[in-house]
Tab-separated table of C-alpha atoms in Angstrom:
chain	number	residue	atom	x	y	z
A	23	UNK	CA	221.534	70.496	56.568
A	24	UNK	CA	224.924	68.102	56.091
A	25	UNK	CA	225.778	64.914	56.669
A	26	UNK	CA	227.614	64.899	60.352
A	27	UNK	CA	224.367	67.267	61.627
A	28	UNK	CA	221.739	64.082	59.899
A	29	UNK	CA	223.527	61.250	61.637
A	30	UNK	CA	223.828	63.605	65.135
A	31	UNK	CA	220.362	64.210	64.794
A	32	UNK	CA	219.208	60.852	63.704
A	33	UNK	CA	221.193	59.472	66.534
A	34	UNK	CA	218.726	62.000	69.409
A	35	UNK	CA	215.931	61.882	68.244
A	36	UNK	CA	215.441	58.907	67.518
A	37	UNK	CA	217.567	56.976	69.674
A	38	UNK	CA	218.508	58.981	72.642
A	39	UNK	CA	219.420	54.846	75.116
A	40	UNK	CA	222.506	53.791	72.007
A	41	UNK	CA	220.078	50.819	71.250
A	42	UNK	CA	221.502	50.399	67.813
A	43	UNK	CA	217.421	50.051	66.526
A	44	UNK	CA	215.488	52.943	64.720
A	45	UNK	CA	211.929	52.258	64.661
A	46	UNK	CA	210.836	52.556	61.243
A	47	UNK	CA	207.208	55.363	61.897
A	48	UNK	CA	210.171	58.061	63.865
A	49	UNK	CA	212.315	57.817	61.234
A	50	UNK	CA	209.361	58.595	58.450
A	51	UNK	CA	208.802	61.259	61.015
A	52	UNK	CA	212.184	62.567	60.885
A	53	UNK	CA	211.896	62.894	56.578
A	54	UNK	CA	208.481	64.370	56.679
A	55	UNK	CA	209.474	66.838	58.554
A	56	UNK	CA	213.241	67.799	58.554
A	57	UNK	CA	214.333	68.105	54.973
A	58	UNK	CA	216.853	66.508	54.621
A	59	UNK	CA	219.175	67.254	51.173
A	60	UNK	CA	219.397	63.547	50.242
A	61	UNK	CA	219.946	62.660	46.497
A	62	UNK	CA	216.216	61.902	46.080
A	63	UNK	CA	217.357	57.650	44.930
A	64	UNK	CA	219.263	57.802	47.886
A	65	UNK	CA	216.368	58.508	50.130
A	66	UNK	CA	213.859	56.064	48.812
A	67	UNK	CA	216.992	53.090	48.572
A	68	UNK	CA	217.344	54.394	52.989
A	69	UNK	CA	213.279	53.450	52.846
A	70	UNK	CA	212.992	50.547	50.836
A	71	UNK	CA	215.915	49.834	54.059
A	72	UNK	CA	213.373	51.070	56.942
A	73	UNK	CA	210.445	48.908	55.721
A	74	UNK	CA	211.806	45.852	55.279
A	75	UNK	CA	212.830	44.582	57.988
A	76	UNK	CA	210.125	43.272	60.304
A	77	UNK	CA	209.876	44.372	63.879
A	78	UNK	CA	209.153	47.135	62.530
A	79	UNK	CA	213.368	48.656	63.454
A	80	UNK	CA	216.344	49.678	61.145
A	81	UNK	CA	220.169	48.850	61.834
A	82	UNK	CA	221.417	52.749	62.915
A	83	UNK	CA	224.531	51.800	61.300
A	84	UNK	CA	223.781	50.833	58.259
A	85	UNK	CA	221.829	53.662	57.319
A	86	UNK	CA	225.380	55.468	58.577
A	87	UNK	CA	226.675	53.067	56.098
A	88	UNK	CA	224.359	53.891	53.214
A	89	UNK	CA	224.029	57.665	53.109
A	90	UNK	CA	228.074	57.635	53.287
A	91	UNK	CA	228.304	55.033	50.546
A	92	UNK	CA	230.693	52.536	51.864
A	93	UNK	CA	230.938	49.154	50.573
A	94	UNK	CA	228.414	47.405	52.762
A	95	UNK	CA	225.883	45.412	51.912
A	96	UNK	CA	223.354	47.415	52.725
A	97	UNK	CA	221.756	49.017	49.613
A	98	UNK	CA	221.933	45.406	47.986
A	99	UNK	CA	218.789	44.223	50.731
A	100	UNK	CA	217.545	47.684	50.676
A	101	UNK	CA	216.644	46.288	46.648
A	102	UNK	CA	216.355	43.099	47.455
A	103	UNK	CA	212.804	43.944	49.373
A	104	UNK	CA	211.671	44.402	45.697
A	105	UNK	CA	211.540	48.340	45.764
A	106	UNK	CA	213.473	48.755	42.861
A	107	UNK	CA	215.173	52.106	43.696
A	108	UNK	CA	216.904	53.458	40.640
A	109	UNK	CA	216.586	53.620	37.442
A	110	UNK	CA	215.387	50.913	36.097
A	111	UNK	CA	215.969	51.950	32.341
A	112	UNK	CA	218.530	49.707	31.284
A	113	UNK	CA	222.153	51.146	30.784
A	114	UNK	CA	223.211	51.131	27.483
A	115	UNK	CA	219.709	52.249	26.200
A	116	UNK	CA	220.551	56.032	27.429
A	117	UNK	CA	220.977	58.424	25.897
A	118	UNK	CA	222.324	62.136	25.188
A	119	UNK	CA	225.718	60.928	27.932
A	120	UNK	CA	228.779	62.973	27.805
A	121	UNK	CA	232.295	61.876	26.275
A	122	UNK	CA	233.213	60.214	30.723
A	123	UNK	CA	229.436	59.029	31.638
A	124	UNK	CA	229.585	56.428	28.520
A	125	UNK	CA	232.889	55.942	29.290
A	126	UNK	CA	231.883	55.021	33.454
A	127	UNK	CA	228.595	53.235	31.540
A	128	UNK	CA	231.643	50.588	29.697
A	129	UNK	CA	233.262	50.188	33.147
A	130	UNK	CA	230.390	49.479	34.666
A	131	UNK	CA	229.669	46.527	31.899
A	132	UNK	CA	233.464	45.293	31.649
A	133	UNK	CA	233.684	45.191	35.006
A	134	UNK	CA	230.929	44.589	37.120
A	135	UNK	CA	228.337	41.063	37.162
A	136	UNK	CA	225.458	42.412	38.772
A	137	UNK	CA	223.341	44.426	37.149
A	138	UNK	CA	222.257	46.127	40.971
A	139	UNK	CA	225.541	46.519	41.364
A	140	UNK	CA	226.459	48.147	37.502
A	141	UNK	CA	223.187	50.578	38.232
A	142	UNK	CA	224.311	51.464	42.066
A	143	UNK	CA	228.000	51.689	40.699
A	144	UNK	CA	226.848	53.866	37.127
A	145	UNK	CA	224.471	56.282	39.473
A	146	UNK	CA	227.200	57.327	42.390
A	147	UNK	CA	230.468	57.393	40.896
A	148	UNK	CA	232.373	61.083	40.891
A	149	UNK	CA	235.417	60.579	40.166
A	150	UNK	CA	236.732	60.986	43.485
A	151	UNK	CA	239.822	59.128	43.891
A	152	UNK	CA	240.510	58.936	40.328
A	153	UNK	CA	242.636	56.265	38.733
A	154	UNK	CA	246.123	57.504	38.991
A	155	UNK	CA	248.018	54.438	40.199
A	156	UNK	CA	248.054	52.196	37.138
A	157	UNK	CA	248.996	55.753	35.618
A	158	UNK	CA	251.410	56.731	37.159
A	159	UNK	CA	253.021	52.622	37.883
A	160	UNK	CA	252.859	52.792	33.290
A	161	UNK	CA	254.301	56.004	32.313
A	162	UNK	CA	257.305	55.386	35.617
A	163	UNK	CA	258.217	51.897	34.003
A	164	UNK	CA	258.415	54.014	30.442
A	165	UNK	CA	260.320	56.769	31.930
A	166	UNK	CA	262.656	54.832	33.308
A	167	UNK	CA	262.789	52.505	29.800
A	168	UNK	CA	263.666	55.138	27.726
A	169	UNK	CA	266.846	56.015	30.176
A	170	UNK	CA	268.062	52.281	30.260
A	171	UNK	CA	267.586	52.609	25.752
A	172	UNK	CA	269.591	55.811	26.064
A	173	UNK	CA	272.269	55.106	28.560
A	174	UNK	CA	272.865	51.410	27.101
A	175	UNK	CA	271.857	52.706	23.647
A	176	UNK	CA	269.750	49.286	23.279
A	177	UNK	CA	265.549	48.369	22.691
A	178	UNK	CA	264.747	45.332	21.534
A	179	UNK	CA	265.895	42.707	24.519
A	180	UNK	CA	267.849	44.969	27.212
A	181	UNK	CA	268.859	42.279	29.057
A	182	UNK	CA	271.710	41.329	26.589
A	183	UNK	CA	273.287	44.218	27.908
A	184	UNK	CA	276.148	43.440	30.247
A	185	UNK	CA	275.003	46.475	32.549
A	186	UNK	CA	271.444	46.309	32.087
A	187	UNK	CA	272.129	43.875	35.325
A	188	UNK	CA	273.840	46.175	37.148
A	189	UNK	CA	270.543	48.683	37.593
A	190	UNK	CA	269.946	48.882	41.197
A	191	UNK	CA	266.221	48.047	40.770
A	192	UNK	CA	266.928	44.394	38.971
A	193	UNK	CA	266.750	41.547	41.673
A	194	UNK	CA	269.639	39.192	42.021
A	195	UNK	CA	269.894	36.691	44.462
A	196	UNK	CA	273.047	38.617	44.224
A	197	UNK	CA	271.676	41.544	45.783
A	198	UNK	CA	268.968	40.246	47.997
A	199	UNK	CA	270.063	41.927	51.176
A	200	UNK	CA	268.631	45.271	49.778
A	201	UNK	CA	265.263	44.353	50.815
A	202	UNK	CA	264.093	46.985	48.129
A	203	UNK	CA	264.782	45.331	45.524
A	204	UNK	CA	262.106	42.734	45.546
A	205	UNK	CA	259.742	45.839	44.769
A	206	UNK	CA	262.088	47.901	42.307
A	207	UNK	CA	262.286	45.360	39.651
A	208	UNK	CA	258.647	46.107	38.547
A	209	UNK	CA	260.323	49.230	37.565
A	210	UNK	CA	262.992	47.285	35.049
A	211	UNK	CA	261.982	45.528	31.759
A	212	UNK	CA	263.363	42.627	29.254
A	213	UNK	CA	262.241	44.856	26.544
A	214	UNK	CA	260.037	46.883	24.329
A	215	UNK	CA	258.087	43.967	23.919
A	216	UNK	CA	257.683	43.134	27.520
A	217	UNK	CA	257.440	46.911	28.300
A	218	UNK	CA	254.253	47.188	25.983
A	219	UNK	CA	252.943	44.164	26.689
A	220	UNK	CA	252.486	45.197	30.498
A	221	UNK	CA	251.769	48.970	30.132
A	222	UNK	CA	248.565	48.108	27.725
A	223	UNK	CA	247.027	45.654	29.641
A	224	UNK	CA	247.472	47.532	33.222
A	225	UNK	CA	245.812	50.176	31.189
A	226	UNK	CA	242.902	48.257	29.661
A	227	UNK	CA	242.849	46.242	32.273
A	228	UNK	CA	243.547	47.871	35.474
A	229	UNK	CA	242.225	50.881	35.145
A	230	UNK	CA	238.948	50.129	34.245
A	231	UNK	CA	238.816	47.974	37.793
A	232	UNK	CA	241.297	50.919	39.514
A	233	UNK	CA	238.060	53.063	39.081
A	234	UNK	CA	235.528	50.551	40.096
A	235	UNK	CA	237.652	49.145	43.196
A	236	UNK	CA	239.407	51.420	44.757
A	237	UNK	CA	242.914	52.547	44.614
A	238	UNK	CA	243.404	50.506	47.959
A	239	UNK	CA	242.360	47.243	46.485
A	240	UNK	CA	244.186	47.512	42.632
A	241	UNK	CA	247.396	48.642	44.925
A	242	UNK	CA	246.653	46.171	47.471
A	243	UNK	CA	246.321	43.475	44.854
A	244	UNK	CA	248.914	44.775	42.258
A	245	UNK	CA	252.063	45.385	44.712
A	246	UNK	CA	251.152	41.694	46.274
A	247	UNK	CA	251.597	39.607	42.670
A	248	UNK	CA	255.499	42.081	41.683
A	249	UNK	CA	256.028	40.964	46.096
A	250	UNK	CA	254.899	37.346	45.410
A	251	UNK	CA	257.134	37.379	41.789
A	252	UNK	CA	260.211	38.065	42.648
A	253	UNK	CA	259.965	35.799	46.731
A	254	UNK	CA	258.767	32.826	44.088
A	255	UNK	CA	261.472	33.182	42.442
A	256	UNK	CA	264.365	33.554	45.296
A	257	UNK	CA	263.083	30.306	46.187
A	258	UNK	CA	261.505	28.025	43.479
A	259	UNK	CA	264.629	29.328	40.924
A	260	UNK	CA	267.319	30.815	43.269
A	261	UNK	CA	270.363	31.668	40.993
A	262	UNK	CA	268.058	33.782	38.580
A	263	UNK	CA	267.015	38.032	38.554
A	264	UNK	CA	263.861	39.162	38.181
A	265	UNK	CA	262.798	41.807	35.812
A	266	UNK	CA	259.805	43.699	34.702
A	267	UNK	CA	256.208	44.378	36.750
A	268	UNK	CA	254.532	40.794	34.667
A	269	UNK	CA	253.609	39.881	38.533
A	270	UNK	CA	251.351	42.403	38.857
A	271	UNK	CA	250.125	42.439	35.731
A	272	UNK	CA	249.258	38.768	35.603
A	273	UNK	CA	247.176	39.236	39.603
A	274	UNK	CA	244.869	41.362	38.171
A	275	UNK	CA	244.547	40.293	34.820
A	276	UNK	CA	243.650	36.117	36.761
A	277	UNK	CA	241.310	37.898	38.914
A	278	UNK	CA	240.014	39.599	35.742
A	279	UNK	CA	239.902	36.584	34.359
A	280	UNK	CA	238.001	34.181	37.361
A	281	UNK	CA	235.849	36.904	37.696
A	282	UNK	CA	234.500	36.834	34.831
A	283	UNK	CA	234.348	33.065	34.267
A	284	UNK	CA	232.629	32.652	38.195
A	285	UNK	CA	229.421	34.911	37.235
A	286	UNK	CA	229.255	34.472	33.243
A	287	UNK	CA	225.757	34.395	33.126
A	288	UNK	CA	225.984	37.930	34.667
A	289	UNK	CA	228.912	39.592	32.784
A	290	UNK	CA	227.035	41.851	29.786
A	291	UNK	CA	230.890	42.218	27.996
A	292	UNK	CA	230.298	42.115	25.123
A	293	UNK	CA	232.289	39.554	22.781
A	294	UNK	CA	233.035	38.071	26.487
A	295	UNK	CA	233.929	34.575	25.229
A	296	UNK	CA	236.666	35.671	21.893
A	297	UNK	CA	237.941	38.493	24.322
A	298	UNK	CA	238.727	35.712	27.104
A	299	UNK	CA	240.774	33.599	24.546
A	300	UNK	CA	242.673	35.617	23.157
A	301	UNK	CA	243.389	36.907	26.905
A	302	UNK	CA	244.605	33.750	27.586
A	303	UNK	CA	246.337	33.276	23.975
A	304	UNK	CA	248.040	36.572	24.668
A	305	UNK	CA	249.063	35.810	28.866
A	306	UNK	CA	250.319	32.360	27.563
A	307	UNK	CA	253.153	33.436	24.713
A	308	UNK	CA	254.133	35.723	27.144
A	309	UNK	CA	255.031	32.995	29.655
A	310	UNK	CA	256.080	31.131	26.687
A	311	UNK	CA	258.643	33.919	25.425
A	312	UNK	CA	259.315	33.998	29.718
A	313	UNK	CA	260.097	30.068	29.838
A	314	UNK	CA	262.934	30.873	26.348
A	315	UNK	CA	263.922	34.012	27.301
A	316	UNK	CA	264.826	31.997	30.363
A	317	UNK	CA	266.416	28.591	29.418
A	318	UNK	CA	267.780	29.837	26.204
A	319	UNK	CA	271.565	30.086	25.371
A	320	UNK	CA	272.556	33.395	26.906
A	321	UNK	CA	275.799	35.663	24.830
A	322	UNK	CA	278.898	36.111	27.208
A	323	UNK	CA	279.535	37.401	30.164
A	324	UNK	CA	275.794	37.480	30.328
A	325	UNK	CA	274.362	36.431	33.074
A	326	UNK	CA	271.273	33.564	34.159
A	327	UNK	CA	268.346	35.036	31.944
A	328	UNK	CA	265.303	36.846	33.485
A	329	UNK	CA	263.092	34.031	35.703
A	330	UNK	CA	259.857	33.286	34.898
A	331	UNK	CA	257.714	32.338	37.925
A	332	UNK	CA	256.752	36.270	39.037
A	333	UNK	CA	254.493	35.019	36.062
A	334	UNK	CA	252.628	32.097	37.699
A	335	UNK	CA	253.215	33.279	41.371
A	336	UNK	CA	251.000	36.714	40.341
A	337	UNK	CA	248.328	34.436	38.059
A	338	UNK	CA	248.524	32.887	41.982
A	339	UNK	CA	247.979	35.983	43.820
A	340	UNK	CA	245.039	37.231	41.197
A	341	UNK	CA	242.860	34.003	41.285
A	342	UNK	CA	242.736	33.745	45.243
A	343	UNK	CA	243.771	36.839	46.575
A	344	UNK	CA	242.138	38.611	43.947
A	345	UNK	CA	239.532	37.170	42.933
A	346	UNK	CA	237.745	37.737	46.268
A	347	UNK	CA	238.281	40.972	45.954
A	348	UNK	CA	236.756	41.360	42.573
A	349	UNK	CA	233.979	39.726	44.156
A	350	UNK	CA	232.944	41.476	47.070
A	351	UNK	CA	232.007	45.046	45.554
A	352	UNK	CA	229.524	45.907	48.068
A	353	UNK	CA	230.387	44.675	51.103
A	354	UNK	CA	233.634	45.204	52.599
A	355	UNK	CA	237.000	43.163	53.423
A	356	UNK	CA	237.435	43.156	56.771
A	357	UNK	CA	234.079	41.628	57.316
A	358	UNK	CA	234.373	38.203	55.625
A	359	UNK	CA	236.057	35.711	56.765
A	360	UNK	CA	237.850	34.009	53.587
A	361	UNK	CA	239.985	37.551	53.205
A	362	UNK	CA	241.115	36.514	56.757
A	363	UNK	CA	242.156	33.493	56.004
A	364	UNK	CA	243.868	34.189	52.288
A	365	UNK	CA	245.778	37.153	54.073
A	366	UNK	CA	246.904	34.784	57.307
A	367	UNK	CA	248.406	32.719	54.047
A	368	UNK	CA	250.262	35.437	52.568
A	369	UNK	CA	251.605	37.138	55.527
A	370	UNK	CA	252.669	32.659	56.280
A	371	UNK	CA	253.849	33.083	52.421
A	372	UNK	CA	256.346	35.899	53.254
A	373	UNK	CA	257.001	34.334	56.880
A	374	UNK	CA	258.496	31.360	55.166
A	375	UNK	CA	259.989	33.892	51.977
A	376	UNK	CA	262.314	35.172	54.574
A	377	UNK	CA	263.079	32.941	56.290
A	378	UNK	CA	264.236	31.030	53.305
A	379	UNK	CA	266.661	34.522	51.742
A	380	UNK	CA	267.632	34.508	55.568
A	381	UNK	CA	269.040	31.015	55.373
A	382	UNK	CA	267.862	28.167	52.233
A	383	UNK	CA	271.046	29.548	49.934
A	384	UNK	CA	274.027	29.039	52.583
A	385	UNK	CA	272.460	25.910	53.378
A	386	UNK	CA	272.329	24.217	50.363
A	387	UNK	CA	275.168	25.503	49.090
A	388	UNK	CA	273.671	27.153	46.005
A	389	UNK	CA	275.968	29.042	43.233
A	390	UNK	CA	274.851	31.897	42.971
A	391	UNK	CA	276.061	34.109	39.821
A	392	UNK	CA	278.087	36.879	41.125
A	393	UNK	CA	276.553	39.586	41.038
A	394	UNK	CA	277.356	42.558	38.568
């Protein structure tokens, strides 16, 4: 019996009046008299969910969400009543796993703070869809860097090459009417050191996050950091261009670090204090390098150097929007009031930044360097 047929059978036989609730004895009878091709652990969780209701009823929608593996609080309630349906063995003690399953186990302990979530993720992970977003972004950034390195014949601090800012991908305040530049600047980098730093963090942190939380959530977080970075620069550092994917990278990193701190006792990743210190030192060093490049005397014919404000705005996006995304693995974001508050705040910022870019430069008489 396929899933759609099962849903139809449950609704027709157990809830013909469409009340939205199913009696415990009716559901038990259905399971006993029909062959349900369900995962054994999921079937046990369904029984636990059904029998946990004091009134002898279970919500039909909760059954559908649990059986569809959607993010909801149904499976947490099913386990919380004392019926530990998932495997009790500690994941780190399991033997005989393949390379991929060992990597999934590592990701579960690296990203998720709750043992129930870790077991659930380890049990249901099927690598579908694969974590391709961060990999594609990183590959495209490397290809763009190599193309410009060959064209400019410069690999370190490419921004000091006069022709670098002529790229249609760079955000420049003189070209802010070209809307794509608020996004496309993430494919350009100051030089080899910035590209290496961003690519390393995107793969080490972004890929595990994408494996756990999905492409849509992580791509939303990354792109929100990128857009917030360029818009923040257009407001706070109005004469400066922007290059690099640091806004998105810092959104991912700050969200992950904040999640680790908020759930310090539950995180099982090894050497978490040492790794936290190293991550903060590296991120602070990168910001310091960006500040130095911004205010160091440029070479002749080079305009103002790229701004560092994208790093800081990306961190703010990660701590606000990103922390909420990473803390709600088992629950739909749309059901959380705090999620809509964050979305409303971000949209308000976008609208303010758009009007600022349209009117503020002329009203304030900002002297923008001539576009290359």
